[in-house]
N, CA and C atoms as an extended XYZ file, in Angstrom:
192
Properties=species:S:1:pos:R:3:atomname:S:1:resname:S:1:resid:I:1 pbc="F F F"
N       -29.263      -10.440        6.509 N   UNK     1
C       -28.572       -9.238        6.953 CA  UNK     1
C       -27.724       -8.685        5.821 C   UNK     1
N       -27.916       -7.607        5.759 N   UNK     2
C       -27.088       -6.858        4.655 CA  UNK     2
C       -25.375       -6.480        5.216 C   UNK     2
N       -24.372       -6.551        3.631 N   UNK     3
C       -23.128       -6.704        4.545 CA  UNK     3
C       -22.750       -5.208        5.437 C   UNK     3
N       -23.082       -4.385        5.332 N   UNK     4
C       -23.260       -3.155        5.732 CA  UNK     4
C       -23.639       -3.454        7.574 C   UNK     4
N       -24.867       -3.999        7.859 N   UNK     5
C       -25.104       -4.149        9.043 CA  UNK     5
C       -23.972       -5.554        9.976 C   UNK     5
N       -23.458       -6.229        9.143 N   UNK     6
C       -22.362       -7.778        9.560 CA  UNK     6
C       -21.289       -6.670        9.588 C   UNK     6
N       -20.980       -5.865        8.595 N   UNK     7
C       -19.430       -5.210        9.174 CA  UNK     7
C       -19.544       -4.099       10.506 C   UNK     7
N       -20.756       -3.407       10.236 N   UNK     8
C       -21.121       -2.646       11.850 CA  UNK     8
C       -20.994       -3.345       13.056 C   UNK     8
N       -21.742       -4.549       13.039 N   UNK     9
C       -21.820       -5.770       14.205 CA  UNK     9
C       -19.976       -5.932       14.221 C   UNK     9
N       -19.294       -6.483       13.344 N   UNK    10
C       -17.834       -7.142       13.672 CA  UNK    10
C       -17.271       -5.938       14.290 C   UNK    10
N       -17.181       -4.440       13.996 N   UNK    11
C       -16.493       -3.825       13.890 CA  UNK    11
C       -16.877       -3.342       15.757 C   UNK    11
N       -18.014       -3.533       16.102 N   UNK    12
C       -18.142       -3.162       17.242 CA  UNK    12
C       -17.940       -4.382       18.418 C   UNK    12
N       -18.351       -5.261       17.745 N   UNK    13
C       -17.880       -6.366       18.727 CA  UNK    13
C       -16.023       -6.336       18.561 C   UNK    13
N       -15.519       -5.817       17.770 N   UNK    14
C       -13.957       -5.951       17.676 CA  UNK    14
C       -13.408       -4.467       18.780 C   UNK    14
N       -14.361       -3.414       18.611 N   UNK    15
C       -13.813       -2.571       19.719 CA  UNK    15
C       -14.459       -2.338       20.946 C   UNK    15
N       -15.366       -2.806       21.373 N   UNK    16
C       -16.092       -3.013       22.415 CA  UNK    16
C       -15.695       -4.294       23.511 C   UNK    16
N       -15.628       -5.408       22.831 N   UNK    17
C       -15.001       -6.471       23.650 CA  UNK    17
C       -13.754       -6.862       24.849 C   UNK    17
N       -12.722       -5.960       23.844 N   UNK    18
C       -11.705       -6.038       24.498 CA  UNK    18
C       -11.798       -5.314       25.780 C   UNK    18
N       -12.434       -4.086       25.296 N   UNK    19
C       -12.633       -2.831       26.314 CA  UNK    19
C       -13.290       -3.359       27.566 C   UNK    19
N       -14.287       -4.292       27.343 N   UNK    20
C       -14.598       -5.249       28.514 CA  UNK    20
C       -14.135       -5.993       29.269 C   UNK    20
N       -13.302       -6.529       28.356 N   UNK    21
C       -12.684       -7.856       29.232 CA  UNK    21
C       -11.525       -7.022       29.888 C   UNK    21
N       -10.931       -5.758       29.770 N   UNK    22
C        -9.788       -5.140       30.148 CA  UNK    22
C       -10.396       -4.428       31.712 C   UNK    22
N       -12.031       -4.320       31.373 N   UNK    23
C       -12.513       -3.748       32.419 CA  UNK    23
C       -12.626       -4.906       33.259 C   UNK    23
N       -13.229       -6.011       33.031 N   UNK    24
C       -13.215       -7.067       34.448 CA  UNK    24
C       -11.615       -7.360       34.749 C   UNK    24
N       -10.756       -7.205       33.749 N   UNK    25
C        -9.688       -7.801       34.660 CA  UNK    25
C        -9.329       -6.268       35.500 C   UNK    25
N        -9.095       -5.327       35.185 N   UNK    26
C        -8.956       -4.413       36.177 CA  UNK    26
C        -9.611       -4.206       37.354 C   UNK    26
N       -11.192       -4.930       37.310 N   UNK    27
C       -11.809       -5.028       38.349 CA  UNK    27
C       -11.189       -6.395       39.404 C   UNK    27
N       -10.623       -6.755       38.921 N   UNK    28
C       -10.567       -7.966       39.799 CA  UNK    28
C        -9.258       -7.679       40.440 C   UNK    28
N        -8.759       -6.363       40.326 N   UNK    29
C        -7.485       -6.517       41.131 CA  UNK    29
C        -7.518       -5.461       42.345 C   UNK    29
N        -7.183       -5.935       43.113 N   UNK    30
C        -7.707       -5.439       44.677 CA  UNK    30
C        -6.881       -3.547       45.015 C   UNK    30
N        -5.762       -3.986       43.943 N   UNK    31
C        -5.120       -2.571       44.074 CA  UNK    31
C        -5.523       -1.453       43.288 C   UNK    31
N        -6.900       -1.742       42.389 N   UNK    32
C        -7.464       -0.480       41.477 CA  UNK    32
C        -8.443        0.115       42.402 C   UNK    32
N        -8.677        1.409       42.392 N   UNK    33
C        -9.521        2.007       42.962 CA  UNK    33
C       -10.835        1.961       42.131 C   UNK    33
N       -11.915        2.106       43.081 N   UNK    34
C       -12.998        2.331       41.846 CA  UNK    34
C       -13.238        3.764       40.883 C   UNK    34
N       -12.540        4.566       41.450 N   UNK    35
C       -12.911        5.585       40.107 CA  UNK    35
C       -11.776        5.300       38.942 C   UNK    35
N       -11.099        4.429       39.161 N   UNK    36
C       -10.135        3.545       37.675 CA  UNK    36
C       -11.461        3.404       36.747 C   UNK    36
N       -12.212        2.416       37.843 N   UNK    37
C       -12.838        1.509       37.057 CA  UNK    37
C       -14.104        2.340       36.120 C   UNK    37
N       -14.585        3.280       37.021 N   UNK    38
C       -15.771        4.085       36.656 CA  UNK    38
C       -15.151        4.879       35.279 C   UNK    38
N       -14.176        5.200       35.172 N   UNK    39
C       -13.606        6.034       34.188 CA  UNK    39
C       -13.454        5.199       32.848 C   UNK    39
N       -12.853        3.945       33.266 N   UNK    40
C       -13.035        2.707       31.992 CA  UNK    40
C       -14.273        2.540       31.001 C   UNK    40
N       -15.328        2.225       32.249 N   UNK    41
C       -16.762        2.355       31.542 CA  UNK    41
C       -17.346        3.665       31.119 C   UNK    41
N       -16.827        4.866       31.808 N   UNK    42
C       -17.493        5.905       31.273 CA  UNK    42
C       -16.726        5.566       29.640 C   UNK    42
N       -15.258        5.408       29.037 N   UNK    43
C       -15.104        5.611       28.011 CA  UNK    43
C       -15.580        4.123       26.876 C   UNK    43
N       -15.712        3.208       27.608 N   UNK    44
C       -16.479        1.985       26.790 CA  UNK    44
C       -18.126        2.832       26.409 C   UNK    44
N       -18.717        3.646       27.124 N   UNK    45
C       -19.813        3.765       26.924 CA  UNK    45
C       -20.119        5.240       25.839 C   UNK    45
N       -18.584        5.707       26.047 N   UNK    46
C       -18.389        7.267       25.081 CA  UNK    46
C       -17.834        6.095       23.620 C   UNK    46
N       -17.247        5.387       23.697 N   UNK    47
C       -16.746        4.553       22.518 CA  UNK    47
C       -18.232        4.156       21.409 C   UNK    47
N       -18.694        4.017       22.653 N   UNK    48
C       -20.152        2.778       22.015 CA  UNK    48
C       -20.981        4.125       20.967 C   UNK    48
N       -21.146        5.128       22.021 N   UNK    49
C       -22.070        6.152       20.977 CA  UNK    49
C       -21.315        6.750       20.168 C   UNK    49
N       -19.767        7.101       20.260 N   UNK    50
C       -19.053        7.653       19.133 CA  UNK    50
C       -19.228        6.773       17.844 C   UNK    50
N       -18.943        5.847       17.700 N   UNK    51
C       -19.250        4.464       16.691 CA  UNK    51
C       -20.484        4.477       16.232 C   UNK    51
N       -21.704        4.941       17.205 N   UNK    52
C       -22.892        4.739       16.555 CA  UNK    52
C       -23.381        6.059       15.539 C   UNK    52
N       -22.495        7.148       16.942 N   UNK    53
C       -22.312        8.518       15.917 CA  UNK    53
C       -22.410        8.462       14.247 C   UNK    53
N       -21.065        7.761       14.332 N   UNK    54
C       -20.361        7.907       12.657 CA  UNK    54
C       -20.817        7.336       12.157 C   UNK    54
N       -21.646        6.097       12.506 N   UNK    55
C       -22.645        5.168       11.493 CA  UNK    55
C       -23.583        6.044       11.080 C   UNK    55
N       -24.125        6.443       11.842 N   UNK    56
C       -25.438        7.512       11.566 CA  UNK    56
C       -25.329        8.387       10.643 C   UNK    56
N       -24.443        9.164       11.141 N   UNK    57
C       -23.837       10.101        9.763 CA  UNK    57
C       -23.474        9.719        8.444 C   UNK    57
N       -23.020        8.401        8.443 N   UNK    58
C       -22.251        7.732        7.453 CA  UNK    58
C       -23.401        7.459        6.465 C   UNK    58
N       -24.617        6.846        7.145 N   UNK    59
C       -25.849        6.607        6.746 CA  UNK    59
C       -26.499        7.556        6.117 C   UNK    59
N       -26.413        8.940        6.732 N   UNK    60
C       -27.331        9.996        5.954 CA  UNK    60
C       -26.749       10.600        5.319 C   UNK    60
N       -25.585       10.946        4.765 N   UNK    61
C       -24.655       10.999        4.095 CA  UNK    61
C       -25.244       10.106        2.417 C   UNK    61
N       -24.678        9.003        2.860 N   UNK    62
C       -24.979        7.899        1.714 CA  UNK    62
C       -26.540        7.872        1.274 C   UNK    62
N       -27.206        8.802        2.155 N   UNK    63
C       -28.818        8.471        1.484 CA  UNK    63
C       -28.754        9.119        0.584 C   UNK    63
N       -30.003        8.787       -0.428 N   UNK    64
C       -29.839        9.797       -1.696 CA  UNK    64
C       -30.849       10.700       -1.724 C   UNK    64
């Protein structure tokens, strides 16, 4: 693996993760409604393609 693709991987497992685990614990508490929860994942899932966004760009950018 090239270090280019290991810092993409860390960098998304470093902002994606938390965003998860923040979502099950909010799920597990009886006083959140579910459109809390739906709104959480809508932005874990706007996070995920913004990130993939800027890679992309970043990528064709740097091509020569």
């Amino acid at each position: 693996m090239s270090t280019t693709r290991i810092l993409i991987l860390l960098g998304g497992i470093t902002v994606v993760l938390p965003l998860f685990l923040f979502m099950i614990a909010v799920a597990h508490n009886p006083n959140v409604s579910g459109s809390v929860i739906s709104v959480i994942f809508g932005g874990i899932v706007f996070t995920i393609f913004l990130i993939g966004a800027i890679f992309e760009i970043k990528r064709l950018i740097d091509k020569p």
